[in-house]
Amino acid sequence: MKLAARVAKIKPSETLAITAKANALRAEGRDVIGFGAGEPDFDTPINIKGAAIRAIETGFTKYTPVGGTDELKEAVIAKLKRDNALEYKRSQVVVSCGAKHTLYNLAQALFEEGDEVIIPAPYWVSYPDIVVLAGGRPVIVNTSEADGFKMKPAELKAAITGRTRAVVINSPSNPTGAAYSPAELKELAAVLLDTAILVISDDIYEKIIYADFPFANIATAEPRIKDKTIVVNGVSKAYAMTGWRIGYAAGPEQVIAAVNKIQSQNTSNPTSISQKAAVEALNGDQAVVGKMVSEFRKRRDVIVQMLNDIPDIKCLSPEGAFYVFPNVSGIYGRSFKGKKITNSAELIDYLLDEVNVAIVPGAAFGSDDHIRLSYATSMKNIEEGLKRVKAAVAKLD
Ligand SMILES: *Cc1c(COP(=O)(O)O)cnc(C)c1O
């Protein structure tokens, strides 16, 4: 059957594929420990669930305005003011079915054939393909591990051409956990101030930060770039609400209107019930977030230590999110039963086959020297899983 050419230009999300594979093996009865999940292992807080239940009971179950209810937009506006010192009008906010959907619609609204979008690597798996689906060209800027996986102003500058339309910044980062300090963001902004280049700031891990500086996005760090910044965020990661599918963007009115127009012809509004839940997430008690983060921090410390305890694995301590991105290239060249392991895909296949541990290959994020482990899983799984990885690595010749 003939399919549209665009299908062949992209690949399925590798993180979702690994999770599916781990689940399938588990269903066969194998004792698989999964480090693939890109979602908190905590339950959605009870007050948020309650708001959704009330929405159902009171019949709030019909279409809403395409870009979200005024009530939710006001909650988003209040959040952006409170947490990020950024002020927006309702016409500058759009709510979509998850931040991934927000990013997709944004790309559809902004990019076309010939447009270049700068994406620092290691990057979140979906950015390049979202740009490709819009007809644009991802321009990958490799960051160095020595720089903590953070793009330097000179690296950004060198990637800019006459066709550059936007830069994607994701801090704290999935997959590296790297977080830019306000000063670092200001320096990046300085490169862009005299250009027409937009910044897409993916702040989805804003709340999950352990750095010794407070979270800032580029528009907070450098207010002069706010008019060219689109802030993207959502409730999935901060409130353990991945299944509810609520994300949002705030930015220039023209861009937001374009996203609304696109959205009106694909999904229409995000789920009415989830919108009520998101209002409660943003306006309600924030204490649960702090509890989750302190648990993540403990797990981070354990997983980083256990990884660095394995010969030939080196792991930086991430400043945010719930992933570690260890360098495993020291293992490449070694072999198991005569079969050489030469890249991240072969390593993760070996670990899954040999010790039932599911990890995502770094190649999916633009760095084949690394693998990504999510520590959004229990301490027990972390300890047992890392023990298995250590044993598996020790078995290599
Ligand atoms: C999880 C994630 C998203 C998308 O989250 P949604 O569930 O679609 O709101 C966006 N960006 C990054 C970097 C993520 O890890």
XYZ file of C-alpha atoms and ligand atoms in Angstrom:
412
model
C 0.000 0.000 0.000
C 1.259 3.462 -0.785
C 1.841 5.617 2.297
C 2.639 9.309 2.428
C 6.372 10.007 2.074
C 6.424 11.777 5.435
C 5.889 8.497 7.266
C 9.209 7.163 6.009
C 10.994 10.324 7.130
C 10.369 9.710 10.830
C 10.821 6.855 13.294
C 8.508 5.702 16.061
C 9.341 7.093 19.518
C 12.098 4.801 20.804
C 11.337 5.426 24.457
C 7.751 4.262 23.992
C 9.038 1.247 22.012
C 11.369 0.123 24.809
C 8.589 0.411 27.380
C 6.313 -1.666 25.134
C 9.026 -4.301 24.660
C 9.667 -4.516 28.418
C 5.932 -4.902 29.032
C 5.674 -7.645 26.404
C 8.539 -9.597 28.008
C 6.931 -9.179 31.414
C 3.685 -10.585 30.015
C 5.705 -13.652 28.942
C 6.655 -14.071 32.572
C 10.149 -12.577 32.522
C 11.241 -10.572 35.534
C 12.096 -7.358 33.681
C 13.214 -4.214 35.500
C 12.371 -1.187 33.384
C 14.385 2.029 33.253
C 12.655 3.168 30.092
C 9.670 5.010 31.509
C 9.470 8.717 30.814
C 6.882 9.287 33.504
C 6.731 9.656 37.285
C 5.915 6.398 39.074
C 3.806 8.302 41.625
C 0.023 8.405 41.509
C -1.798 11.581 40.472
C -2.509 13.509 43.708
C -5.929 12.935 45.241
C -7.071 16.586 45.098
C -6.469 16.568 41.345
C -8.400 13.342 40.861
C -11.203 14.843 42.941
C -11.489 17.825 40.610
C -11.864 15.466 37.655
C -14.494 13.379 39.430
C -16.447 16.552 40.189
C -16.162 17.573 36.535
C -17.785 14.298 35.497
C -20.471 14.459 38.160
C -21.446 17.999 37.289
C -21.619 17.275 33.570
C -18.520 19.183 32.530
C -18.153 16.668 29.726
C -18.725 18.615 26.517
C -16.564 20.489 24.025
C -14.741 23.468 25.458
C -13.131 26.338 23.536
C -10.439 24.911 21.197
C -7.484 26.414 23.067
C -8.779 25.561 26.540
C -11.225 27.056 29.052
C -10.764 30.583 30.348
C -10.502 29.075 33.834
C -7.500 26.938 32.848
C -5.894 29.759 30.859
C -6.177 31.963 33.950
C -4.550 29.219 36.054
C -1.715 29.005 33.504
C -1.330 32.790 33.486
C -1.188 32.854 37.298
C 1.380 30.042 37.303
C 3.627 31.757 34.765
C 3.496 34.948 36.789
C 4.083 33.229 40.143
C 6.822 30.806 39.099
C 8.441 32.535 36.140
C 7.707 36.247 36.611
C 6.206 36.310 33.112
C 2.971 38.119 32.295
C 0.593 37.042 29.551
C -2.932 37.778 28.351
C -5.428 35.012 27.617
C -4.860 35.509 23.897
C -1.219 34.539 24.472
C -1.998 31.132 25.968
C -3.145 27.904 24.316
C -3.832 24.560 25.993
C -3.295 21.345 24.026
C -3.485 17.567 24.542
C -0.068 17.303 26.247
C 3.090 19.317 25.718
C 4.066 16.994 22.864
C 0.887 18.043 21.076
C 1.636 21.692 21.876
C 5.096 21.300 20.319
C 3.672 19.509 17.298
C 1.066 22.210 16.648
C 3.675 24.881 17.209
C 5.930 23.314 14.584
C 3.004 23.049 12.167
C 2.229 26.713 12.757
C 5.807 27.965 12.393
C 7.933 25.823 10.095
C 7.948 24.907 6.450
C 10.239 23.667 3.703
C 13.722 25.115 4.066
C 13.298 26.323 7.638
C 16.027 25.301 10.048
C 15.455 24.597 13.716
C 18.434 24.353 16.047
C 18.218 21.419 18.456
C 21.041 20.855 20.964
C 22.004 17.183 21.343
C 21.473 15.037 23.364
C 17.840 15.928 22.643
C 14.399 14.642 23.504
C 13.528 11.990 20.905
C 10.542 13.804 19.468
C 11.999 17.226 18.597
C 13.697 16.316 15.302
C 10.754 14.314 14.001
C 8.234 16.993 14.984
C 10.288 19.469 12.926
C 10.588 17.029 10.007
C 6.822 16.423 9.993
C 6.347 20.167 9.548
C 8.750 20.108 6.576
C 11.542 21.843 8.471
C 15.136 20.748 8.903
C 16.519 19.920 12.353
C 20.028 21.344 12.809
C 21.656 19.316 15.553
C 24.236 21.048 17.752
C 26.308 18.487 19.639
C 27.064 19.579 23.179
C 29.941 18.122 25.090
C 29.822 16.072 28.231
C 32.690 18.185 29.592
C 30.338 21.191 29.384
C 27.673 19.255 31.280
C 25.749 18.699 28.024
C 24.952 22.398 27.796
C 25.125 24.369 24.563
C 27.705 27.166 24.616
C 26.846 30.564 23.119
C 29.588 30.087 20.486
C 28.120 26.708 19.483
C 24.704 28.298 19.075
C 26.146 31.154 17.052
C 28.007 28.797 14.733
C 24.803 26.900 13.918
C 22.828 29.973 12.859
C 22.221 30.535 9.143
C 19.898 32.799 7.181
C 17.322 30.025 7.355
C 17.319 29.526 11.122
C 13.801 30.031 12.422
C 13.996 28.744 15.974
C 16.072 27.183 18.731
C 14.744 24.556 21.107
C 15.884 24.750 24.726
C 14.920 22.008 27.159
C 16.083 22.644 30.708
C 16.176 20.532 32.835
C 16.828 18.185 29.961
C 15.465 14.875 28.925
C 17.693 12.800 28.503
C 20.712 14.341 30.289
C 19.135 16.079 33.285
C 21.293 19.130 32.535
C 19.808 22.444 33.677
C 20.923 25.880 32.470
C 21.534 28.521 35.099
C 19.921 31.942 34.606
C 23.371 33.347 33.729
C 23.947 30.697 31.060
C 20.544 31.403 29.539
C 21.268 35.114 29.455
C 24.417 34.397 27.469
C 22.501 32.265 24.972
C 19.856 34.982 24.688
C 22.562 37.527 23.880
C 23.358 35.577 20.707
C 19.714 35.792 19.622
C 18.644 39.277 20.684
C 19.444 40.964 17.369
C 17.933 38.200 15.254
C 14.387 37.166 14.326
C 15.036 33.675 15.666
C 12.393 32.307 18.023
C 13.110 30.287 21.143
C 10.960 27.315 22.024
C 11.513 26.765 25.723
C 10.373 23.314 26.818
C 9.998 23.735 30.584
C 8.252 20.423 31.265
C 10.807 19.444 33.966
C 10.787 22.871 35.622
C 9.647 21.520 38.990
C 12.060 18.615 39.059
C 15.304 20.424 39.751
C 18.111 19.808 42.261
C 20.563 22.469 41.107
C 21.848 25.087 43.521
C 20.268 27.828 41.387
C 16.507 28.394 40.996
C 14.796 27.298 37.784
C 14.556 29.959 35.112
C 13.613 29.811 31.472
C 15.291 32.047 28.923
C 12.552 34.705 28.981
C 12.778 35.038 32.756
C 16.569 35.154 32.632
C 16.561 37.737 29.821
C 13.246 39.640 29.616
C 14.316 41.275 26.351
C 13.838 37.939 24.559
C 10.334 37.300 25.887
C 8.663 38.569 22.687
C 10.486 35.907 20.705
C 10.033 33.087 23.194
C 7.319 30.473 23.289
C 7.194 28.843 26.699
C 5.941 25.251 26.588
C 4.988 23.404 29.734
C 2.394 20.988 31.048
C 1.170 19.022 34.023
C 2.470 15.557 33.034
C 5.792 15.500 34.829
C 5.295 17.890 37.763
C 1.989 16.391 38.912
C 2.326 12.787 37.738
C -0.412 13.372 35.145
C 1.026 11.848 31.977
C -2.209 10.096 31.062
C -4.370 13.192 31.387
C -2.812 14.865 28.340
C -2.659 18.559 29.191
C 0.139 20.802 27.945
C 0.236 24.471 27.093
C 2.158 27.230 25.392
C 2.466 30.940 26.098
C 3.987 33.411 23.714
C 3.387 36.009 21.011
C -0.325 36.446 20.203
C 0.178 35.763 16.498
C 1.879 32.443 17.136
C -0.729 31.368 19.682
C -3.549 32.281 17.289
C -1.895 30.145 14.606
C -1.599 27.189 17.010
C -5.299 27.616 17.852
C -6.211 27.549 14.178
C -4.204 24.353 13.579
C -5.658 22.761 16.691
C -9.195 23.637 15.620
C -8.678 21.372 12.617
C -7.112 18.435 14.385
C -8.061 17.680 17.983
C -10.332 20.600 18.870
C -10.138 21.129 22.640
C -8.149 19.045 25.118
C -10.359 16.816 27.292
C -12.791 18.874 29.372
C -12.327 16.660 32.445
C -8.545 16.844 32.271
C -8.743 20.618 32.024
C -10.597 20.753 35.359
C -7.928 18.486 36.838
C -5.157 20.721 35.470
C -6.762 23.800 37.062
C -6.575 22.036 40.427
C -2.987 20.926 39.747
C -1.872 24.498 39.034
C -3.967 26.298 41.653
C -4.049 23.663 44.397
C -1.612 22.647 47.117
C 1.904 22.339 45.676
C 3.340 20.330 48.594
C 3.057 17.029 46.703
C 5.508 18.291 44.104
C 8.181 18.879 46.736
C 7.673 15.396 48.171
C 8.098 13.820 44.758
C 11.217 15.839 44.034
C 12.902 14.933 47.315
C 12.269 11.244 46.580
C 13.686 11.668 43.056
C 16.762 13.341 44.516
C 17.472 10.373 46.806
C 17.133 7.983 43.901
C 19.363 10.141 41.725
C 22.130 9.998 44.306
C 21.901 6.212 44.547
C 21.708 5.541 40.809
C 24.608 7.888 39.994
C 26.763 6.241 42.629
C 25.883 2.716 41.535
C 26.608 3.570 37.894
C 29.958 5.141 38.682
C 30.741 2.037 40.687
C 30.674 -0.051 37.497
C 34.048 -0.172 35.748
C 33.985 1.572 32.342
C 30.780 3.513 33.065
C 30.948 7.236 33.852
C 27.916 9.186 34.944
C 27.456 12.901 35.631
C 25.105 13.846 38.436
C 22.106 15.482 36.752
C 20.710 18.805 37.986
C 17.109 18.015 37.160
C 14.458 15.754 35.576
C 14.478 12.024 36.448
C 17.000 10.593 34.033
C 20.673 9.716 34.110
C 22.697 9.590 30.926
C 25.858 7.613 31.652
C 28.724 7.329 29.206
C 29.135 3.650 28.371
C 31.597 3.953 25.500
C 34.272 2.408 27.739
C 32.417 -0.884 27.327
C 32.375 -0.797 23.524
C 34.721 -3.292 21.954
C 34.212 -5.880 24.678
C 32.271 -9.021 23.820
C 29.894 -11.636 25.108
C 30.257 -15.212 23.793
C 32.313 -13.899 20.902
C 29.798 -11.194 19.942
C 31.201 -7.694 20.152
C 29.230 -4.804 21.642
C 29.975 -1.747 19.561
C 27.148 0.727 20.189
C 24.325 1.751 22.540
C 21.677 -0.355 20.771
C 23.792 -3.516 21.034
C 24.524 -2.807 24.684
C 20.893 -2.361 25.649
C 19.933 -5.518 23.703
C 22.572 -7.421 25.643
C 21.342 -6.072 28.983
C 17.725 -6.919 28.196
C 18.525 -10.438 26.933
C 21.084 -11.300 29.566
C 19.814 -9.709 32.800
C 16.273 -8.519 32.004
C 16.994 -4.820 32.381
C 15.300 -2.404 29.961
C 17.231 0.784 29.149
C 16.978 3.233 26.231
C 19.959 3.525 23.851
C 21.559 6.953 23.681
C 21.467 6.855 19.891
C 17.751 7.665 20.131
C 18.718 10.988 21.724
C 21.579 11.757 19.376
C 24.477 10.299 21.385
C 25.619 6.756 20.777
C 28.194 6.862 23.600
C 25.427 6.944 26.193
C 22.353 5.154 27.476
C 19.382 6.681 29.290
C 17.957 5.335 32.500
C 14.866 6.797 34.074
C 14.873 6.709 37.857
C 11.145 7.219 38.026
C 11.009 3.754 39.531
C 11.331 2.386 43.060
C 14.577 2.417 45.017
C 14.276 -1.381 45.150
C 14.191 -1.577 41.341
C 17.115 0.830 41.083
C 19.253 -1.203 43.457
C 18.373 -4.573 41.943
C 18.551 -3.288 38.344
C 21.971 -1.696 38.768
C 23.283 -4.805 40.496
C 22.236 -6.739 37.404
C 23.880 -4.246 35.039
C 27.101 -4.475 37.024
C 27.035 -8.287 36.862
C 26.315 -8.197 33.120
C 29.192 -5.814 32.423
C 31.522 -7.987 34.516
C 30.682 -10.951 32.259
C 32.065 -9.232 29.156
C 35.438 -10.256 27.782
C 7.497 14.161 28.610
C 8.046 15.261 27.783
C 7.215 16.122 27.044
C 5.767 15.897 26.798
O 4.956 15.715 27.815
P 3.404 15.598 27.618
O 3.017 14.379 28.389
O 3.087 15.466 26.169
O 2.836 16.839 28.192
C 7.784 17.199 26.392
N 9.098 17.418 26.431
C 9.924 16.600 27.087
C 11.363 16.908 27.083
C 9.439 15.490 27.783
O 10.284 14.658 28.396
